[in-house]
């Protein structure tokens, strides 16, 4: 919204703008200052990291649109927007300063936020309103009427006009106002309504009530659609309007309902004659679209009078007329005069305020008695609490008015064609210059009370107005924009009616512009320009910005006295838009423009590729200059599915790109980064290799019916899984086994002896590729056991074990033995593969021993063979003599 922007005029052509910094991580802001539609002046664009910017070289009297975007990555979102004219911002600031000073001197309470007055000068953002819009009245006249009623005049938003005969002051149609955030309810009854929470029961009561009157009534709903409402709250407004309409009988010969939505300019959504049934009106409310803009209630009430309540819009002369106004804020123009004109014509106004509505303004606008026509709630959800009472009040008022029809209608006829008696004639526009023109006209036979003159550029701009005394019939318009077509209207204002307007159109003269603008010198960071001098110009303003979207944190302006300039500090290989204005004091001509691209920075040279594999490649190059700060290497696959970039120091001449996909073509570019920016890239392409299979397969037989497969992993870090398959050469159903990619060995179980096997292995890689299959054939051996195992030569402490060796080369023999009575005392020894016997030592005497012997072949361990033997008992030194016990000495 424009309220987020604070504008401060630094000089006649220089403007500073500030805004509240946004929350979250952002890359910065983009500021766009654009002349009004149709103006040939170049727009200014710049980027900034901070929530403020300064733009110079602007025309003081031209209208511009200011847009601030929030940048987030490659995205940009509109943060704030408003229109401005530097001259008017300066005048508005001075006017507010004068009001504060005069208010303080007279003891009035003025509200000020303490910030620049330009911050509150909210300018219309939509198309300009019709020429016959705002009704104005001198502040002293309003103050006089208020004193007659015993009230005090408002101190905000009013400007005293000059006396007849003096040059009239020109003011914006959008004076600054401050919306009140707190207000008292219109009555204690409305206070209770305002605090009542909306419930389903209250909505149901509103919809169940039916107004049994069929009095002929024209109802115009005037709905505030300004930005301050918001889209979610606008939905609540539409629900409220539906509940408000539902109880009434709508027909062409009974009650008619029309609706206008307003903000900066009012818009008729549908006329009184558009719909003839309640369902049609409710459907139109449901389809009502949010408008957006600023709050100009005075313009809207005038629109109701001049557009909605005319016979060609469906208004009936014999019908009673009600206007129901719904707003959420204080009007930015004078709503009282337009409302008073409606009320003088017998039109009854109901005023409904929400949230930030100004209750004093609601009471000024609404008809008497205020306890029935003014309503105010603290927030949008509370609107539903008004439905029950408001529908009954409306129903009662319609009944009362329809009962008076026999005594004569209280509504005065609204003139349709005021005729020549009330209309001026013969508008003449003379003395046209680049910034002013003179208006004269012939007054109507019946002199008006006031004249209201409205003028604005035909291609879009802020309408401005001048109010003159009815005795004056000429006006000098100043501070206009050069070379611009203006629409001008003169309206006579009477006590109860506005006469037909007198309209004219003319264009201001252009100022002489620079000619033959050309580039005389060009480098990677500078542009020298020259042009033919413009006669009478005091100096020249040169604006330079990147085209079309602006350069990072860069915009420049230069004022020169001679018709040439050197623009330096530019970015290389960048297109710039340059506009040169001829300045005539405070005024500026239309610009002469040119676009030029600075020269490029040198890219790296001699791109080459090496160390190519299935998943990586080394990229090499040579830097073009020692001033290179870094190199940026980017790559993208031919299918576009694999992309990446690597940044290396400026001293580097190569880098390895990984991980890449196998058998894939890659397009690779290298660009150099300088202090001034990036060079163009040097590019090439390369195709990666096929993924490698495992290699160096080795088979080792294990004991039992299994063997071990080992291999060498060529690219283990890239392998996800190994798949192994084996089967007999005779063609039995193969067996398969999966092994994790970080393993390089596997055990194959369940094999047959003396059988030929084909064993195959392949790898699956991270990029989904499969390697070639590698195979090996292996015949399993029987690993024959030894035979003829026997034990002899027993002694009390040893046993001699003999056997017959099996066929084949034997590495060694494994002998395991233990007492039969004590299996836990098992021991194992090894014997040479060339031996056929072994002596077991350190045995216990007279014990039975179990001996197990197996042959260890080079291909694995054979089955074991066992035998049992017994050690000899210990023999006594002397024969045993019964009854003889040896002495200790023995």
Tab-separated table of N, CA and C in Angstrom, residues 214-282:
chain	number	residue	atom	x	y	z
A	214	UNK	N	-44.491	-3.227	0.522
A	214	UNK	CA	-44.123	-3.241	-0.894
A	214	UNK	C	-44.038	-1.822	-1.426
A	215	UNK	N	-43.731	-0.880	-0.496
A	215	UNK	CA	-43.625	0.519	-0.891
A	215	UNK	C	-42.583	0.707	-1.978
A	216	UNK	N	-42.887	1.567	-2.928
A	216	UNK	CA	-41.982	1.805	-4.054
A	216	UNK	C	-40.758	2.587	-3.552
A	217	UNK	N	-39.592	1.924	-3.517
A	217	UNK	CA	-38.385	2.512	-2.942
A	217	UNK	C	-37.181	2.142	-3.795
A	218	UNK	N	-36.325	3.152	-4.045
A	218	UNK	CA	-35.052	2.927	-4.722
A	218	UNK	C	-33.941	2.953	-3.677
A	219	UNK	N	-33.251	1.822	-3.509
A	219	UNK	CA	-32.174	1.708	-2.519
A	219	UNK	C	-30.842	1.586	-3.266
A	220	UNK	N	-29.915	2.489	-2.970
A	220	UNK	CA	-28.574	2.418	-3.550
A	220	UNK	C	-27.597	2.035	-2.436
A	221	UNK	N	-26.935	0.897	-2.594
A	221	UNK	CA	-25.890	0.467	-1.664
A	221	UNK	C	-24.566	1.069	-2.131
A	222	UNK	N	-23.929	1.818	-1.257
A	222	UNK	CA	-22.645	2.460	-1.580
A	222	UNK	C	-21.578	1.818	-0.702
A	223	UNK	N	-20.718	0.971	-1.304
A	223	UNK	CA	-19.828	0.091	-0.549
A	223	UNK	C	-18.379	0.532	-0.737
A	224	UNK	N	-17.696	0.727	0.374
A	224	UNK	CA	-16.264	1.068	0.374
A	224	UNK	C	-15.461	-0.167	-0.043
A	225	UNK	N	-14.679	-0.043	-1.118
A	225	UNK	CA	-13.839	-1.155	-1.582
A	225	UNK	C	-12.367	-0.804	-1.529
A	226	UNK	N	-11.940	0.034	-0.582
A	226	UNK	CA	-10.558	0.506	-0.534
A	226	UNK	C	-9.620	-0.592	-0.037
A	227	UNK	N	-8.292	-0.347	-0.223
A	227	UNK	CA	-7.287	-1.359	0.126
A	227	UNK	C	-7.311	-1.711	1.603
A	228	UNK	N	-7.705	-0.775	2.474
A	228	UNK	CA	-7.645	-1.028	3.908
A	228	UNK	C	-8.602	-2.116	4.357
A	229	UNK	N	-9.602	-2.446	3.539
A	229	UNK	CA	-10.573	-3.474	3.927
A	229	UNK	C	-9.950	-4.857	3.820
A	230	UNK	N	-9.335	-5.180	2.718
A	230	UNK	CA	-8.752	-6.507	2.518
A	230	UNK	C	-9.762	-7.477	1.941
A	231	UNK	N	-9.255	-8.480	1.231
A	231	UNK	CA	-10.147	-9.395	0.522
A	231	UNK	C	-10.957	-10.273	1.474
A	232	UNK	N	-10.363	-10.722	2.577
A	232	UNK	CA	-11.108	-11.580	3.495
A	232	UNK	C	-12.246	-10.809	4.146
A	233	UNK	N	-11.998	-9.552	4.544
A	233	UNK	CA	-13.060	-8.752	5.145
A	233	UNK	C	-14.119	-8.374	4.108
A	234	UNK	N	-13.719	-8.228	2.839
A	234	UNK	CA	-14.695	-7.905	1.802
A	234	UNK	C	-15.710	-9.035	1.648
A	235	UNK	N	-15.289	-10.280	1.912
A	235	UNK	CA	-16.239	-11.393	1.892
A	235	UNK	C	-17.279	-11.231	3.002
A	236	UNK	N	-16.855	-10.750	4.178
A	236	UNK	CA	-17.794	-10.511	5.276
A	236	UNK	C	-18.772	-9.392	4.912
A	237	UNK	N	-18.278	-8.386	4.175
A	237	UNK	CA	-19.164	-7.311	3.729
A	237	UNK	C	-20.231	-7.871	2.797
A	238	UNK	N	-19.846	-8.765	1.889
A	238	UNK	CA	-20.821	-9.333	0.956
A	238	UNK	C	-21.856	-10.181	1.708
A	239	UNK	N	-21.427	-10.913	2.745
A	239	UNK	CA	-22.388	-11.677	3.551
A	239	UNK	C	-23.371	-10.739	4.250
A	240	UNK	N	-22.854	-9.628	4.781
A	240	UNK	CA	-23.704	-8.651	5.450
A	240	UNK	C	-24.736	-8.064	4.482
A	241	UNK	N	-24.290	-7.695	3.278
A	241	UNK	CA	-25.211	-7.125	2.291
A	241	UNK	C	-26.282	-8.139	1.908
A	242	UNK	N	-25.911	-9.412	1.764
A	242	UNK	CA	-26.901	-10.436	1.418
A	242	UNK	C	-27.951	-10.563	2.508
A	243	UNK	N	-27.506	-10.601	3.770
A	243	UNK	CA	-28.458	-10.708	4.888
A	243	UNK	C	-29.322	-9.454	4.995
A	244	UNK	N	-28.757	-8.294	4.619
A	244	UNK	CA	-29.510	-7.044	4.694
A	244	UNK	C	-30.598	-6.994	3.622
A	245	UNK	N	-30.336	-7.551	2.453
A	245	UNK	CA	-31.279	-7.484	1.332
A	245	UNK	C	-32.381	-8.529	1.448
A	246	UNK	N	-32.048	-9.666	2.023
A	246	UNK	CA	-32.943	-10.827	1.999
A	246	UNK	C	-34.372	-10.554	2.484
A	247	UNK	N	-34.622	-9.742	3.520
A	247	UNK	CA	-36.005	-9.591	4.012
A	247	UNK	C	-36.914	-8.770	3.096
A	248	UNK	N	-36.431	-8.147	2.037
A	248	UNK	CA	-37.249	-7.192	1.291
A	248	UNK	C	-37.763	-7.777	-0.016
A	249	UNK	N	-38.947	-7.307	-0.405
A	249	UNK	CA	-39.576	-7.728	-1.654
A	249	UNK	C	-39.021	-6.870	-2.789
A	250	UNK	N	-38.229	-7.492	-3.651
A	250	UNK	CA	-37.569	-6.754	-4.730
A	250	UNK	C	-38.280	-7.058	-6.033
A	251	UNK	N	-38.728	-6.011	-6.705
A	251	UNK	CA	-39.412	-6.152	-7.997
A	251	UNK	C	-39.346	-4.803	-8.695
A	252	UNK	N	-39.623	-4.787	-10.015
A	252	UNK	CA	-39.540	-3.534	-10.777
A	252	UNK	C	-40.539	-2.502	-10.262
A	253	UNK	N	-41.691	-2.963	-9.737
A	253	UNK	CA	-42.702	-2.027	-9.273
A	253	UNK	C	-42.708	-1.887	-7.755
A	254	UNK	N	-41.723	-2.483	-7.075
A	254	UNK	CA	-41.660	-2.390	-5.607
A	254	UNK	C	-40.303	-1.796	-5.204
A	255	UNK	N	-39.507	-2.606	-4.571
A	255	UNK	CA	-38.193	-2.133	-4.133
A	255	UNK	C	-37.161	-2.493	-5.192
A	256	UNK	N	-36.358	-1.492	-5.572
A	256	UNK	CA	-35.235	-1.734	-6.483
A	256	UNK	C	-33.935	-1.494	-5.724
A	257	UNK	N	-32.917	-2.283	-6.053
A	257	UNK	CA	-31.629	-2.170	-5.366
A	257	UNK	C	-30.521	-2.015	-6.409
A	258	UNK	N	-29.727	-0.963	-6.274
A	258	UNK	CA	-28.532	-0.769	-7.084
A	258	UNK	C	-27.310	-0.746	-6.183
A	259	UNK	N	-26.119	-0.912	-6.749
A	259	UNK	CA	-24.922	-0.928	-5.913
A	259	UNK	C	-23.754	-0.266	-6.657
A	260	UNK	N	-23.043	0.600	-5.943
A	260	UNK	CA	-21.795	1.185	-6.448
A	260	UNK	C	-20.698	0.898	-5.438
A	261	UNK	N	-19.545	0.523	-5.938
A	261	UNK	CA	-18.365	0.306	-5.097
A	261	UNK	C	-17.402	1.472	-5.346
A	262	UNK	N	-16.772	1.950	-4.305
A	262	UNK	CA	-15.920	3.117	-4.497
A	262	UNK	C	-14.602	2.952	-3.740
A	263	UNK	N	-13.616	3.701	-4.231
A	263	UNK	CA	-12.320	3.831	-3.561
A	263	UNK	C	-11.733	5.141	-4.077
A	264	UNK	N	-10.691	5.051	-4.929
A	264	UNK	CA	-10.180	6.274	-5.533
A	264	UNK	C	-11.194	6.869	-6.501
A	265	UNK	N	-11.911	6.027	-7.205
A	265	UNK	CA	-12.960	6.471	-8.106
A	265	UNK	C	-14.131	5.508	-7.973
A	266	UNK	N	-15.383	6.020	-7.999
A	266	UNK	CA	-16.551	5.156	-7.818
A	266	UNK	C	-16.848	4.378	-9.094
A	267	UNK	N	-17.451	3.190	-8.902
A	267	UNK	CA	-17.798	2.337	-10.034
A	267	UNK	C	-19.182	1.747	-9.802
A	268	UNK	N	-20.084	1.982	-10.749
A	268	UNK	CA	-21.420	1.378	-10.657
A	268	UNK	C	-21.303	-0.105	-10.969
A	269	UNK	N	-21.663	-0.948	-9.971
A	269	UNK	CA	-21.631	-2.391	-10.205
A	269	UNK	C	-22.902	-2.833	-10.928
A	270	UNK	N	-24.064	-2.295	-10.540
A	270	UNK	CA	-25.295	-2.503	-11.297
A	270	UNK	C	-26.290	-1.384	-10.967
A	271	UNK	N	-27.077	-1.010	-11.970
A	271	UNK	CA	-28.065	0.050	-11.806
A	271	UNK	C	-29.313	-0.466	-11.093
A	272	UNK	N	-30.185	0.490	-10.722
A	272	UNK	CA	-31.441	0.131	-10.065
A	272	UNK	C	-32.328	-0.734	-10.959
A	273	UNK	N	-32.209	-0.558	-12.253
A	273	UNK	CA	-33.081	-1.289	-13.172
A	273	UNK	C	-32.493	-2.622	-13.608
A	274	UNK	N	-31.309	-3.006	-13.072
A	274	UNK	CA	-30.617	-4.188	-13.585
A	274	UNK	C	-31.319	-5.489	-13.213
A	275	UNK	N	-31.876	-5.580	-11.999
A	275	UNK	CA	-32.435	-6.850	-11.529
A	275	UNK	C	-33.860	-6.645	-11.005
A	276	UNK	N	-34.706	-7.629	-11.244
A	276	UNK	CA	-36.118	-7.517	-10.851
A	276	UNK	C	-36.525	-8.531	-9.804
A	277	UNK	N	-35.602	-9.369	-9.312
A	277	UNK	CA	-35.943	-10.328	-8.259
A	277	UNK	C	-34.875	-10.304	-7.186
A	278	UNK	N	-35.288	-10.765	-5.998
A	278	UNK	CA	-34.363	-10.823	-4.871
A	278	UNK	C	-33.201	-11.768	-5.185
A	279	UNK	N	-33.490	-12.944	-5.778
A	279	UNK	CA	-32.438	-13.917	-6.078
A	279	UNK	C	-31.402	-13.341	-7.035
A	280	UNK	N	-31.854	-12.529	-7.998
A	280	UNK	CA	-30.912	-11.927	-8.931
A	280	UNK	C	-29.965	-10.961	-8.214
A	281	UNK	N	-30.513	-10.177	-7.298
A	281	UNK	CA	-29.684	-9.224	-6.553
A	281	UNK	C	-28.694	-9.969	-5.654
A	282	UNK	N	-29.187	-11.037	-4.968
A	282	UNK	CA	-28.295	-11.804	-4.090
A	282	UNK	C	-27.168	-12.460	-4.896
